[in-house]
Structures are given as structure tokens and as C-alpha cells.
mmCIF file of C-alpha atoms in Angstrom:
data_model
loop_
_atom_site.group_PDB
_atom_site.id
_atom_site.type_symbol
_atom_site.label_atom_id
_atom_site.label_comp_id
_atom_site.label_asym_id
_atom_site.label_seq_id
_atom_site.Cartn_x
_atom_site.Cartn_y
_atom_site.Cartn_z
ATOM 1 C CA PRO U 1 -23.810 -14.878 -1.335
ATOM 2 C CA ARG U 2 -20.804 -14.511 -3.573
ATOM 3 C CA ILE U 3 -19.995 -17.931 -4.905
ATOM 4 C CA PHE U 4 -16.269 -17.265 -5.131
ATOM 5 C CA SER U 5 -15.964 -16.499 -1.436
ATOM 6 C CA SER U 6 -14.131 -18.987 0.726
ATOM 7 C CA ALA U 7 -16.202 -17.784 3.704
ATOM 8 C CA GLU U 8 -18.787 -20.538 3.208
ATOM 9 C CA PRO U 9 -17.200 -23.845 4.132
ATOM 10 C CA ASP U 10 -17.834 -26.533 1.570
ATOM 11 C CA PRO U 11 -16.019 -29.855 1.802
ATOM 12 C CA GLN U 12 -16.054 -30.364 -1.973
ATOM 13 C CA LEU U 13 -15.384 -26.943 -3.473
ATOM 14 C CA THR U 14 -12.969 -24.135 -2.750
ATOM 15 C CA TRP U 15 -13.318 -20.805 -4.531
ATOM 16 C CA THR U 16 -10.792 -17.981 -4.742
ATOM 17 C CA ALA U 17 -10.901 -15.459 -1.913
ATOM 18 C CA MET U 18 -10.920 -12.618 -4.455
ATOM 19 C CA LYS U 19 -14.172 -10.703 -4.559
ATOM 20 C CA LEU U 20 -15.921 -8.490 -7.063
ATOM 21 C CA ASP U 21 -15.321 -4.763 -6.626
ATOM 22 C CA MET U 22 -12.311 -5.321 -4.333
ATOM 23 C CA SER U 23 -9.125 -3.333 -4.896
ATOM 24 C CA ILE U 24 -6.147 -5.209 -6.327
ATOM 25 C CA ASP U 25 -3.767 -3.110 -4.194
ATOM 26 C CA GLY U 26 -1.645 -5.504 -2.183
ATOM 27 C CA LEU U 27 -2.665 -8.632 -4.113
ATOM 28 C CA THR U 28 0.364 -10.737 -4.917
ATOM 29 C CA GLY U 29 1.002 -13.089 -7.810
ATOM 30 C CA LEU U 30 -0.803 -10.997 -10.442
ATOM 31 C CA THR U 31 0.735 -10.797 -13.912
ATOM 32 C CA GLU U 32 -0.720 -8.307 -16.381
ATOM 33 C CA PHE U 33 -1.961 -9.836 -19.639
ATOM 34 C CA THR U 34 0.511 -9.970 -22.505
ATOM 35 C CA GLU U 35 -0.136 -8.174 -25.797
ATOM 36 C CA THR U 36 -1.208 -11.545 -27.236
ATOM 37 C CA GLU U 37 -3.728 -12.100 -24.418
ATOM 38 C CA TYR U 38 -5.100 -8.572 -24.826
ATOM 39 C CA SER U 39 -5.443 -9.124 -28.579
ATOM 40 C CA THR U 40 -7.329 -12.374 -27.899
ATOM 41 C CA TYR U 41 -9.635 -11.114 -25.136
ATOM 42 C CA GLY U 42 -9.735 -7.380 -25.899
ATOM 43 C CA LEU U 43 -10.307 -4.417 -23.631
ATOM 44 C CA ARG U 44 -13.902 -3.288 -23.134
ATOM 45 C CA PHE U 45 -13.619 -0.399 -20.689
ATOM 46 C CA ASP U 46 -11.697 2.820 -20.163
ATOM 47 C CA GLY U 47 -9.066 2.210 -17.461
ATOM 48 C CA GLU U 48 -9.232 -1.590 -17.828
ATOM 49 C CA LYS U 49 -6.265 -3.829 -17.021
ATOM 50 C CA ASP U 50 -6.504 -7.603 -16.931
ATOM 51 C CA PHE U 51 -4.360 -10.012 -14.968
ATOM 52 C CA ASN U 52 -3.539 -13.676 -14.635
ATOM 53 C CA ALA U 53 -3.794 -14.607 -10.961
ATOM 54 C CA PRO U 54 -2.532 -17.641 -9.059
ATOM 55 C CA GLY U 55 -4.503 -20.789 -9.909
ATOM 56 C CA ILE U 56 -6.846 -22.471 -7.453
ATOM 57 C CA GLU U 57 -8.059 -25.957 -6.592
ATOM 58 C CA MET U 58 -11.794 -26.429 -7.078
ATOM 59 C CA VAL U 59 -13.798 -29.661 -7.384
ATOM 60 C CA ARG U 60 -10.537 -31.527 -6.861
ATOM 61 C CA ARG U 61 -8.967 -29.978 -9.977
ATOM 62 C CA HIS U 62 -6.589 -27.107 -10.783
ATOM 63 C CA TRP U 63 -8.149 -24.039 -12.427
ATOM 64 C CA LYS U 64 -6.478 -21.022 -14.044
ATOM 65 C CA VAL U 65 -7.694 -17.658 -12.743
ATOM 66 C CA ALA U 66 -7.854 -14.282 -14.486
ATOM 67 C CA LEU U 67 -9.120 -10.942 -13.183
ATOM 68 C CA GLY U 68 -10.637 -8.095 -15.136
ATOM 69 C CA THR U 69 -10.103 -4.747 -13.409
ATOM 70 C CA VAL U 70 -11.095 -1.159 -14.046
ATOM 71 C CA LYS U 71 -9.187 1.584 -12.230
ATOM 72 C CA GLY U 72 -7.704 -1.022 -9.866
ATOM 73 C CA LYS U 73 -10.971 -2.723 -8.842
ATOM 74 C CA VAL U 74 -12.040 -6.239 -9.830
ATOM 75 C CA TYR U 75 -15.077 -6.343 -12.127
ATOM 76 C CA LYS U 76 -14.655 -9.918 -13.416
ATOM 77 C CA ILE U 77 -13.312 -13.133 -11.927
ATOM 78 C CA ALA U 78 -12.700 -15.783 -14.565
ATOM 79 C CA LEU U 79 -11.893 -19.430 -13.864
ATOM 80 C CA PHE U 80 -10.702 -21.769 -16.620
ATOM 81 C CA PHE U 81 -10.431 -25.568 -16.585
ATOM 82 C CA GLU U 82 -9.058 -27.504 -19.544
ATOM 83 C CA SER U 83 -8.530 -31.201 -20.228
ATOM 84 C CA ASP U 84 -7.995 -33.514 -23.179
ATOM 85 C CA SER U 85 -10.290 -36.001 -21.421
ATOM 86 C CA LYS U 86 -13.980 -35.528 -22.216
ATOM 87 C CA ASN U 87 -14.897 -37.762 -19.235
ATOM 88 C CA THR U 88 -12.896 -35.550 -16.856
ATOM 89 C CA VAL U 89 -14.604 -32.408 -18.149
ATOM 90 C CA VAL U 90 -18.035 -34.040 -17.863
ATOM 91 C CA ASP U 91 -17.311 -35.022 -14.231
ATOM 92 C CA VAL U 92 -15.981 -31.567 -13.325
ATOM 93 C CA SER U 93 -18.843 -29.753 -15.080
ATOM 94 C CA THR U 94 -21.380 -31.914 -13.239
ATOM 95 C CA ASP U 95 -19.802 -31.014 -9.870
ATOM 96 C CA VAL U 96 -19.658 -27.305 -10.734
ATOM 97 C CA MET U 97 -23.239 -27.266 -12.012
ATOM 98 C CA GLN U 98 -24.506 -28.991 -8.846
ATOM 99 C CA TYR U 99 -22.696 -26.441 -6.686
ATOM 100 C CA LEU U 100 -24.045 -23.493 -8.671
ATOM 101 C CA GLN U 101 -27.605 -24.800 -8.572
ATOM 102 C CA GLN U 102 -27.366 -25.437 -4.810
ATOM 103 C CA HIS U 103 -26.179 -21.878 -4.169
ATOM 104 C CA LEU U 104 -27.847 -19.896 -6.963
ATOM 105 C CA GLY U 105 -30.862 -21.973 -7.926
ATOM 106 C CA LYS U 106 -32.034 -22.583 -11.460
ATOM 107 C CA PRO U 107 -30.173 -20.654 -14.198
ATOM 108 C CA SER U 108 -31.982 -17.510 -15.367
ATOM 109 C CA GLU U 109 -30.743 -18.169 -18.907
ATOM 110 C CA GLN U 110 -29.392 -21.218 -20.656
ATOM 111 C CA ALA U 111 -28.297 -22.435 -24.064
ATOM 112 C CA GLU U 112 -26.633 -25.619 -25.250
ATOM 113 C CA THR U 113 -23.162 -24.685 -23.930
ATOM 114 C CA MET U 114 -23.922 -21.748 -21.594
ATOM 115 C CA PHE U 115 -25.751 -21.252 -18.310
ATOM 116 C CA ALA U 116 -26.211 -17.866 -16.581
ATOM 117 C CA TRP U 117 -27.479 -16.811 -13.171
ATOM 118 C CA ASP U 118 -28.408 -13.291 -12.100
ATOM 119 C CA THR U 119 -27.045 -12.466 -8.646
ATOM 120 C CA PRO U 120 -27.363 -9.410 -6.382
ATOM 121 C CA ASP U 121 -23.770 -8.462 -7.302
ATOM 122 C CA GLY U 122 -24.045 -9.067 -11.063
ATOM 123 C CA ASN U 123 -24.072 -12.436 -12.791
ATOM 124 C CA VAL U 124 -22.388 -15.813 -13.025
ATOM 125 C CA VAL U 125 -21.854 -17.534 -16.380
ATOM 126 C CA LEU U 126 -20.792 -21.133 -16.936
ATOM 127 C CA GLN U 127 -19.614 -21.961 -20.475
ATOM 128 C CA PHE U 128 -18.414 -25.139 -22.122
ATOM 129 C CA GLY U 129 -16.287 -25.391 -25.230
ATOM 130 C CA LYS U 130 -13.798 -27.382 -27.240
ATOM 131 C CA GLU U 131 -10.785 -26.222 -29.189
ATOM 132 C CA GLN U 132 -9.082 -28.923 -31.270
ATOM 133 C CA THR U 133 -8.603 -31.784 -28.750
ATOM 134 C CA THR U 134 -9.016 -29.663 -25.597
ATOM 135 C CA TYR U 135 -12.302 -29.517 -23.681
ATOM 136 C CA MET U 136 -12.894 -26.331 -21.665
ATOM 137 C CA ILE U 137 -15.026 -25.081 -18.791
ATOM 138 C CA ASN U 138 -15.142 -21.314 -18.233
ATOM 139 C CA LEU U 139 -16.749 -19.824 -15.142
ATOM 140 C CA PHE U 140 -17.192 -16.048 -14.924
ATOM 141 C CA GLU U 141 -18.470 -13.828 -12.128
ATOM 142 C CA THR U 142 -19.105 -10.276 -13.354
ATOM 143 C CA SER U 143 -19.935 -7.201 -11.276
ATOM 144 C CA ARG U 144 -23.180 -5.330 -11.809
ATOM 145 C CA ASN U 145 -21.053 -2.151 -11.725
ATOM 146 C CA VAL U 146 -19.920 -2.731 -15.339
ATOM 147 C CA ARG U 147 -23.130 -0.998 -16.381
ATOM 148 C CA GLY U 148 -21.624 2.312 -15.267
ATOM 149 C CA PHE U 149 -18.168 1.863 -16.839
ATOM 150 C CA ALA U 150 -17.096 4.069 -19.742
ATOM 151 C CA PRO U 151 -16.430 2.028 -22.901
ATOM 152 C CA LYS U 152 -12.892 1.828 -24.268
ATOM 153 C CA ARG U 153 -12.352 4.331 -27.060
#
């Protein structure tokens, strides 16, 4: 099951209704990345456009959402949570990790600040970081179809 689907009722967590490989036609509230965002994140594929999407509430917190698209179809859903409170980030990361393990099982790969799960549709990656005084949680769902995308030239 896609973990970002709101089809599975869960009293604690709500994921975005956006799905991998869906068309962005008709989606509202998308803002294409700025030149600064593109210079930070880069473009990997021919025909790629990336967007900031409306934020969501998940594990009782507000998350920023970004979409990676190629030729108008979503290949990556990225969720970002930031806080200056280490305790808040620890609590949120614990809730997210429990949810992911309940739905996806044990991670197929893990490092000190990264956990990854292979899924039928691609993969899910949970990353932790810190920049100056801000603690971050990044959660990415990436389509298996990226394997067939032409690289950006």
C-alpha cells in the first residue's frame, strides 16, 4: 500500500492524497520551484519540474510538501518537518518511524540518520538532519519509474 494515501484510515497520521505517477493536471496550490530552490535541489531528469505543494498535517504537526514531476507526472513526494526543539523532532520521528514500520516492516537499509524501505512502487526514505539550530525530518516516496527516465543534459 502507498503510505501517502489517505485511503487507509489511521487516527494518528494523515498523509497527502497525492500519489506517485499521478498527473498534476488539475492539482491546485502548486508553485513551481524558484531559481534558488532549483539551484539547491537540482534537476535530475529531462522534462523535470518541481513544485511546492500545500502543506499537510501529519502526526499532529504541520509538514511542508514538495513534488518532483517529469512530463507532468509525480515521481517524488517529499515531506519536510523542521523545529528548533530537539525534543519535538524526537517525538515526531518516533511517531513516523512507528507508522512506517507498521506499514512497511523493517527498513531494507539503514544508517545513522537514514532509513529506507523498498516498496512495490519504488522506495520510501526517512532522513534526519540538523542545520545550525534547526532539526529536520525529511520523508521521501520515490517512484520505481525513475529508472526509465532520461537524465538531464
